[in-house]
GROMACS .gro file of C-alpha atoms in nm:
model
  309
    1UNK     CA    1   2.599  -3.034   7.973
    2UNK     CA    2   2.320  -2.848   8.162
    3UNK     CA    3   2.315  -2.491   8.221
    4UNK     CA    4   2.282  -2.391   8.555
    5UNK     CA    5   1.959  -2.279   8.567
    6UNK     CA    6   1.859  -2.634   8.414
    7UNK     CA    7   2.074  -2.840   8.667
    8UNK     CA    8   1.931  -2.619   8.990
    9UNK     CA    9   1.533  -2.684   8.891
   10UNK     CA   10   1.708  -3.099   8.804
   11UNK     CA   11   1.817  -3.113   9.172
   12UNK     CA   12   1.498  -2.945   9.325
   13UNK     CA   13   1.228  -3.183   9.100
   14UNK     CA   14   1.079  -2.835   9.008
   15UNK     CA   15   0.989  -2.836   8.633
   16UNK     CA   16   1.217  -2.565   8.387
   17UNK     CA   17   0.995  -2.354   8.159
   18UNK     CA   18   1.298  -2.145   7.966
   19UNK     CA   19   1.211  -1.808   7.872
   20UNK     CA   20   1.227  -1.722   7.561
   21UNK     CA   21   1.237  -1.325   7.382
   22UNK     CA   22   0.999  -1.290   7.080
   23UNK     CA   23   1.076  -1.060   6.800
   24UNK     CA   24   0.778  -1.023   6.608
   25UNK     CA   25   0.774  -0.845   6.273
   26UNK     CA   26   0.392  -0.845   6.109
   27UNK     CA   27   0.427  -0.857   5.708
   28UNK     CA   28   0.167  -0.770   5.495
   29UNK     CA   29   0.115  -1.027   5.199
   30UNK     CA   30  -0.007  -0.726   4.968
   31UNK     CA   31   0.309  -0.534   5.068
   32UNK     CA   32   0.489  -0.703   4.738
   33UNK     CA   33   0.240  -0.577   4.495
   34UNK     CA   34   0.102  -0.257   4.680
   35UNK     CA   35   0.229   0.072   4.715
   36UNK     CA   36   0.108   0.357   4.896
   37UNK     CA   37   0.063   0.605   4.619
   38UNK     CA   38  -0.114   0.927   4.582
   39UNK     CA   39  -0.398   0.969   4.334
   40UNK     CA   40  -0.356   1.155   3.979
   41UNK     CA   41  -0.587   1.230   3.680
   42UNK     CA   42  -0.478   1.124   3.356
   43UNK     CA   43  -0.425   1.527   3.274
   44UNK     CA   44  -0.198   1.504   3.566
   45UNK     CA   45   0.002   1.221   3.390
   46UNK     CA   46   0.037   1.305   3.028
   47UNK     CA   47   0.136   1.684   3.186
   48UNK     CA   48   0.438   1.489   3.354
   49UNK     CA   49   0.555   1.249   3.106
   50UNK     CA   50   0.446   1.345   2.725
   51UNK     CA   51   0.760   1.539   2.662
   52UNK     CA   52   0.972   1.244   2.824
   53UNK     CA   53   0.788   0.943   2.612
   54UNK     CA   54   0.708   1.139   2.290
   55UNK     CA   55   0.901   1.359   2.031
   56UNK     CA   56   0.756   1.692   1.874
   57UNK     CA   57   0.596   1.650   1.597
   58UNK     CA   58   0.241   1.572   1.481
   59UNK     CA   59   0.229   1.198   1.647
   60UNK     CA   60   0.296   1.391   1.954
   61UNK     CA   61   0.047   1.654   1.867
   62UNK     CA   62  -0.228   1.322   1.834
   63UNK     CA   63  -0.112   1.157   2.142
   64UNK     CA   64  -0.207   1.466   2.345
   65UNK     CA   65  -0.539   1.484   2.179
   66UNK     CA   66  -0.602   1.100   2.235
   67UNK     CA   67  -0.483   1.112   2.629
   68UNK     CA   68  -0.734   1.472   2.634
   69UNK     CA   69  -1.065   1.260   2.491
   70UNK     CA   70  -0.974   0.979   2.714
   71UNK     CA   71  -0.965   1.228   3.048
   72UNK     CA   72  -1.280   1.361   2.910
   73UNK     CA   73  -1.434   1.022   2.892
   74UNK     CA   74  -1.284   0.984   3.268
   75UNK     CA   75  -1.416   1.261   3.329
   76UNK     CA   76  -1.067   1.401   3.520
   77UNK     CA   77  -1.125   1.095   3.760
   78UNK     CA   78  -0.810   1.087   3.993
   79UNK     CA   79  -0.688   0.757   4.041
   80UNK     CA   80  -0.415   0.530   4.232
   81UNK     CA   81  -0.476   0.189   4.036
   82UNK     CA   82  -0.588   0.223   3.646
   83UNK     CA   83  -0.909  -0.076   3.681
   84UNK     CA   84  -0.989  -0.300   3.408
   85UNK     CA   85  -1.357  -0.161   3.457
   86UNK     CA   86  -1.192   0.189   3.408
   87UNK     CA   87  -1.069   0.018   3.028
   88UNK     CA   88  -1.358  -0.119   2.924
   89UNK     CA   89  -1.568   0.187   2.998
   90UNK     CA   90  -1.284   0.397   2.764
   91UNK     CA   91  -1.355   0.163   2.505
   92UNK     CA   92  -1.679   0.166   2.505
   93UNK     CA   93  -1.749   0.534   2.449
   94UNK     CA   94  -1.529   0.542   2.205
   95UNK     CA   95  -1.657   0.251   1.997
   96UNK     CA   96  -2.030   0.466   2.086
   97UNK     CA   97  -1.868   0.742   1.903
   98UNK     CA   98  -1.806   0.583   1.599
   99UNK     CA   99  -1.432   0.503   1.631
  100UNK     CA  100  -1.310   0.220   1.389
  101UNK     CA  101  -1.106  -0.058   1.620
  102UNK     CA  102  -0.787   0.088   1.413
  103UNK     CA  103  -0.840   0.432   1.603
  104UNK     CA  104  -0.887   0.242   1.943
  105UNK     CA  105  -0.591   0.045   1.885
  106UNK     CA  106  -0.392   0.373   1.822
  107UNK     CA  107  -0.553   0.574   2.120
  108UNK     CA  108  -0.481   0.256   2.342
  109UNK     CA  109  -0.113   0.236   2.202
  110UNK     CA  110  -0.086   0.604   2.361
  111UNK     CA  111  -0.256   0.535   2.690
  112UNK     CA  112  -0.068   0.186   2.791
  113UNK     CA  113   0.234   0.362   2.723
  114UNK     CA  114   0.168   0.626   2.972
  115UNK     CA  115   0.010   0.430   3.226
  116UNK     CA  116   0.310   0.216   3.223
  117UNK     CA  117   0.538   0.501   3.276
  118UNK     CA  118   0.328   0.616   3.564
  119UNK     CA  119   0.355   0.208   3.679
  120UNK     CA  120   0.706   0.236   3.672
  121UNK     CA  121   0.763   0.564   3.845
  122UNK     CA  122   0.551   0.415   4.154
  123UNK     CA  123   0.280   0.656   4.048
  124UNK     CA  124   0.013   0.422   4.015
  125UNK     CA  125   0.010   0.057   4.201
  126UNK     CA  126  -0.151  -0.158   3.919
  127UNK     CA  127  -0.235  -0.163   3.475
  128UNK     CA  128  -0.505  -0.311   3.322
  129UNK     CA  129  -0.453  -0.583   3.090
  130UNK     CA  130  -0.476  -0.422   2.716
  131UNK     CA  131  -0.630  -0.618   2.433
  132UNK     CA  132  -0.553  -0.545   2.072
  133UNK     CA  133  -0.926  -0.497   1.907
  134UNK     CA  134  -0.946  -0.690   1.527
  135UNK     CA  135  -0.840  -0.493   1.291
  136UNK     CA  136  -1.036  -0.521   0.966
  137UNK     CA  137  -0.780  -0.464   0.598
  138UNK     CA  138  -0.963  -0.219   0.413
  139UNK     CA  139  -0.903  -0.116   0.086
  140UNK     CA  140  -0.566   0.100   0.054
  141UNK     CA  141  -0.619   0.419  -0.169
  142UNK     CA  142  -0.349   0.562  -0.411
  143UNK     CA  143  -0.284   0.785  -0.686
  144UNK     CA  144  -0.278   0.671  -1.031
  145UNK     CA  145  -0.035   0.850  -1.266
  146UNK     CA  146  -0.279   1.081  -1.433
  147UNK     CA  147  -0.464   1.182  -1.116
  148UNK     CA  148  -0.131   1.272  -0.952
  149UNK     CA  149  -0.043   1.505  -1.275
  150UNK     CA  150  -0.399   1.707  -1.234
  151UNK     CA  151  -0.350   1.703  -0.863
  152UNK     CA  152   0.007   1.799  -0.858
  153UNK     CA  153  -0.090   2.037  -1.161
  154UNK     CA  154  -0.306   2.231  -0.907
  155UNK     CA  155  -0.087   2.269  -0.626
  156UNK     CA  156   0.175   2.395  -0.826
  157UNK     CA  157  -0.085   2.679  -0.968
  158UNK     CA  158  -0.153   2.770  -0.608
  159UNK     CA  159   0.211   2.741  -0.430
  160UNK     CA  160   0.598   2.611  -0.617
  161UNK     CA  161   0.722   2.482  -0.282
  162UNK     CA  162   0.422   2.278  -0.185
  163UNK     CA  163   0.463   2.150  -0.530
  164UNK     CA  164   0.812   2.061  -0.490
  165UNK     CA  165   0.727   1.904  -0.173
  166UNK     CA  166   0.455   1.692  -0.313
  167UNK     CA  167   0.665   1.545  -0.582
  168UNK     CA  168   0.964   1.491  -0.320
  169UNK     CA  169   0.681   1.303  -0.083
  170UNK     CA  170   0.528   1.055  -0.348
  171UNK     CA  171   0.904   0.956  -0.458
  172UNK     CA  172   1.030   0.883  -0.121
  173UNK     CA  173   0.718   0.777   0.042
  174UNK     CA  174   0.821   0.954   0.352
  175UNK     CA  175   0.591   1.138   0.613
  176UNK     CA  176   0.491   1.478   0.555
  177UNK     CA  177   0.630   1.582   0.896
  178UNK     CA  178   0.980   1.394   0.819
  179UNK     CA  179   1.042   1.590   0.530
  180UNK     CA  180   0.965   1.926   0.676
  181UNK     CA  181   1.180   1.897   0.875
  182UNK     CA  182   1.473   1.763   0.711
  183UNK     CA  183   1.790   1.979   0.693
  184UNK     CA  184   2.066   2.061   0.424
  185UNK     CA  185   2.274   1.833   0.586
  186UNK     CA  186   2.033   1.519   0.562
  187UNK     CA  187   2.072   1.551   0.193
  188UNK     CA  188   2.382   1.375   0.064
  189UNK     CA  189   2.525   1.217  -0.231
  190UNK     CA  190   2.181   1.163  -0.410
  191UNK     CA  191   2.043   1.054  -0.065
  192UNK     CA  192   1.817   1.156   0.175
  193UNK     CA  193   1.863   1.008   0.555
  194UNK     CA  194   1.554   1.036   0.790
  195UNK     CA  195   1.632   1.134   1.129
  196UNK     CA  196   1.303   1.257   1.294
  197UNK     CA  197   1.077   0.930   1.282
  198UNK     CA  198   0.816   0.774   1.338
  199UNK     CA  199   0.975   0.481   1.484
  200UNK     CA  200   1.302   0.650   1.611
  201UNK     CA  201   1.496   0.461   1.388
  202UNK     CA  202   1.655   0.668   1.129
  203UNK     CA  203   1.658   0.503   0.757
  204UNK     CA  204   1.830   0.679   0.385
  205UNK     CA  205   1.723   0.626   0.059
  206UNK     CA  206   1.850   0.716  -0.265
  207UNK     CA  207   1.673   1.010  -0.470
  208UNK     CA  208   1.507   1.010  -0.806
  209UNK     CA  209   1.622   1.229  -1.066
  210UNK     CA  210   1.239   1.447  -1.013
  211UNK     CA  211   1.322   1.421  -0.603
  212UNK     CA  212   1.651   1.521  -0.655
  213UNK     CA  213   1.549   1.843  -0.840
  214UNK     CA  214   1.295   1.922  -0.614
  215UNK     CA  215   1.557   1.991  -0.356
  216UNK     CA  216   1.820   2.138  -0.583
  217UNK     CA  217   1.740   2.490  -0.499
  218UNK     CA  218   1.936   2.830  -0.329
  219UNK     CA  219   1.982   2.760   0.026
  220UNK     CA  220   1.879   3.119   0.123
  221UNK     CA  221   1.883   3.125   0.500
  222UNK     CA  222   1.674   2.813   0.521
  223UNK     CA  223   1.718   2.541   0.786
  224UNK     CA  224   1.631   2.302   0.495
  225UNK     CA  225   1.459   2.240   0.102
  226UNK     CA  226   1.109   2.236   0.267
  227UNK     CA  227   1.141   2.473   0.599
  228UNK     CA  228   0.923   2.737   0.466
  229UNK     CA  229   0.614   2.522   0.495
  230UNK     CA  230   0.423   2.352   0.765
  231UNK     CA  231   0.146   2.116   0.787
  232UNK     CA  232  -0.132   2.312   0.821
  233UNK     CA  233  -0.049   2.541   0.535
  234UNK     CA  234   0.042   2.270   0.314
  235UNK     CA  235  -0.259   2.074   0.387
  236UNK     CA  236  -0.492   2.388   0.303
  237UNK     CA  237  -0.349   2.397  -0.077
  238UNK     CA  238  -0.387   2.039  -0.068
  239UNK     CA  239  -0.764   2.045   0.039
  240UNK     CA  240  -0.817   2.349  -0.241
  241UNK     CA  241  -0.642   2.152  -0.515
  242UNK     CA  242  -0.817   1.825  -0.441
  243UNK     CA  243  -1.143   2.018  -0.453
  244UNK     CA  244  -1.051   2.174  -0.806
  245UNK     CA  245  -0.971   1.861  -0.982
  246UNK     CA  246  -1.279   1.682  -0.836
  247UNK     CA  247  -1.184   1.457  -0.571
  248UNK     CA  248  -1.286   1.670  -0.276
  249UNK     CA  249  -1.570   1.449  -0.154
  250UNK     CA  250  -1.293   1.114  -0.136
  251UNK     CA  251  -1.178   1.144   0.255
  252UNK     CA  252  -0.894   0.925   0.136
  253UNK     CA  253  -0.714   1.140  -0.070
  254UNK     CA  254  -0.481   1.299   0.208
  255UNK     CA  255  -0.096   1.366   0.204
  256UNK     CA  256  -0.050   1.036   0.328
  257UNK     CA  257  -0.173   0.881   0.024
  258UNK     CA  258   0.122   0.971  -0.185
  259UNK     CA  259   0.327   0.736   0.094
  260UNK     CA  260   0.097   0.478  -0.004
  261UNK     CA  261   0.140   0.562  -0.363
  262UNK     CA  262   0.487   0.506  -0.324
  263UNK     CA  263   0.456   0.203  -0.178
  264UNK     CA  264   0.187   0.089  -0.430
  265UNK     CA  265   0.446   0.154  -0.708
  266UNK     CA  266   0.763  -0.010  -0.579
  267UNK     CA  267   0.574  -0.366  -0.497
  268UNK     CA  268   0.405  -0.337  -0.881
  269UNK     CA  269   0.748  -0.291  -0.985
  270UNK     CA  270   0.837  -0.585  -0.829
  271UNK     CA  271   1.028  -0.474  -0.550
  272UNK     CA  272   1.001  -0.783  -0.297
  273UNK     CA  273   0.881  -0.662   0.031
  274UNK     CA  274   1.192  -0.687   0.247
  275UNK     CA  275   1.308  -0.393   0.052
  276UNK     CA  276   0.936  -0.225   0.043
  277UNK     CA  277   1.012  -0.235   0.416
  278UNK     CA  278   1.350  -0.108   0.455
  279UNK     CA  279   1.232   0.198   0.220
  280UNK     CA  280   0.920   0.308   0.423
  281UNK     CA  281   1.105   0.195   0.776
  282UNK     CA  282   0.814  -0.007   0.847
  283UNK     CA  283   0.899  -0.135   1.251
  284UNK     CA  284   0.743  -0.502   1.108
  285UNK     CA  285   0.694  -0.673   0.783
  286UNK     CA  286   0.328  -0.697   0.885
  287UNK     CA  287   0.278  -0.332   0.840
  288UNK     CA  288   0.421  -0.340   0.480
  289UNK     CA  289   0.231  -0.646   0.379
  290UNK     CA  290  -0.070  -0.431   0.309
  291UNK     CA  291   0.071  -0.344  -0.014
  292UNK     CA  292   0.169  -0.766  -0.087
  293UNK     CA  293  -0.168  -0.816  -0.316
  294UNK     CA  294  -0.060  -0.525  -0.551
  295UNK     CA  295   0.207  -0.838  -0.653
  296UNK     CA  296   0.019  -0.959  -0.906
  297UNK     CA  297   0.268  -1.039  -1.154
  298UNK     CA  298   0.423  -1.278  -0.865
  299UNK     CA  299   0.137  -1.518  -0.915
  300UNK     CA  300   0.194  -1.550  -1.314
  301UNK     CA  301   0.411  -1.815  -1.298
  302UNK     CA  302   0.210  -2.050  -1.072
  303UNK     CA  303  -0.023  -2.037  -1.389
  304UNK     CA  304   0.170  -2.276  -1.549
  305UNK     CA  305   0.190  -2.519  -1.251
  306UNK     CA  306  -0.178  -2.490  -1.273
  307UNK     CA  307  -0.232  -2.559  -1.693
  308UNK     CA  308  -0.429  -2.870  -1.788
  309UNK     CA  309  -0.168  -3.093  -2.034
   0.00000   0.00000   0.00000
């Protein structure tokens, strides 16, 4: 049935041209992906979201030196969109300064996780794409048993508590800063649990019978068995023992080596390293396979396999 504007222009031969309302609404095809955002250094950035991304400690402490050398390289450029350009230039100068890729990889860890914190808050509209650099496996550095008795020989001359720490830290294989800052409380039973970690992800292990001593001590006052030191003083009666027993000019004999010691010890042992892992809280078994070659007594029986008959 015809409306009655269509049957009147029927009856009169006149063509109907029906009017029609448009509602136009223009989209932009970049609106998706594009936002308008205001510009920001990385300064501005690491200012607004280091405390939210990373917990006190010394990996925090590094992370706000990395994200400071990378500004510098950037020379406080303000920014909507972090290029791919802007990347490569980062690493670049950094591989022009000397930096190993290991020390890339780390200072990129810290600056893709704060761009993409900035992405999500609608700070910035788009990330670069970040590519792991090759890391090479160098040689990992520990202490045998006699050059941990000089060494620990000479930081107990100079200071009892660094001492006490040193032995705690090479039968735990824990981070310096994790056992600073342990508490009473964290000691239980023979066992120590690590709250304050690397990884976030707290992990206990039992206590030797030298580990266990080195924390059996008056409370007096103290948040914990270790609170009356911190890094930096501990590290300077590290240096000045080093130094005395003649191993000041290896820049491998740091703190951390008595984590690798550790390690090195349990996997000789022949501790498999699924437990190797669970006792360092290692995030990946790839991370405690460093230590897999010091297996050598794993091999022995594939000598036999091997025999000529």
């Amino acid at each position: 049935m015809m409306g009655t504007l269509e049957s009147s222009a029927a009856e009169s031969g006149e063509l109907y041209t029906p009017i029609i309302g448009y509602n136009l609404q223009y989209t932009s095809s970049q609106c998706a992906t594009h936002r308008l955002v205001n510009q920001h250094s990385l300064a501005e950035l690491t200012g607004r979201y280091i405390n939210v991304l990373w917990d006190d400690g010394s990996h925090k402490y590094n992370v706000r030196s990395f994200l400071g050398e990378i500004d510098e390289i950037l020379k406080g450029e303000r920014f909507s969109g972090f290029s791919q350009e802007m990347l490569d230039r980062i690493v670049g100068t950094l591989r022009e300064r000397g930096n190993s890729n290991a020390t890339i990889n780390r200072k990129m860890a810290a600056l893709s996780k704060l761009l993409r914190k900035a992405y999500k808050m609608g700070d910035i509209f788009s990330l670069p794409e970040f590519i792991r650099q090759k890391e090479r496996a160098g040689r990992i550095r520990f202490l045998e048993h006699e050059e941990e008795k000089r060494l620990f020989a000479a930081i107990r001359s100079r200071c009892e508590e660094s001492y006490r720490l040193s032995v705690f830290l090479v039968d735990t294989g824990c981070r310096l800063g994790e056992a600073i800052g342990l508490t009473w409380n964290d000691i239980q039973d023979h066992r120590v649990t690590f709250w304050l970690t690397k990884s976030n992800r707290s992990r206990t292990v039992p206590l030797t019978r030298r580990a266990r001593k080195a924390v059996d001590m008056s409370h007096q006052g103290l948040k914990g068995p270790f609170s009356m030191l911190n890094q930096v003083r501990y590290r300077a009666i590290w240096n000045e023992a080093k130094m005395e027993i003649g191993l000041g000019t290896d820049d491998q004999v740091v703190p951390h080596i008595l984590r690798h010691t550790c390690a090195s010890r349990l996997v000789r042992g022949g501790i498999d390293i699924r437990r190797v892992q669970m006792w360092l809280g290692h995030q990946t078994l790839q991370m405690t396979m460093r230590y897999a070659h010091l297996a050598t007594n794993d091999l022995d029986s594939c000598v036999k396999v091997l025999e000529i008959r």
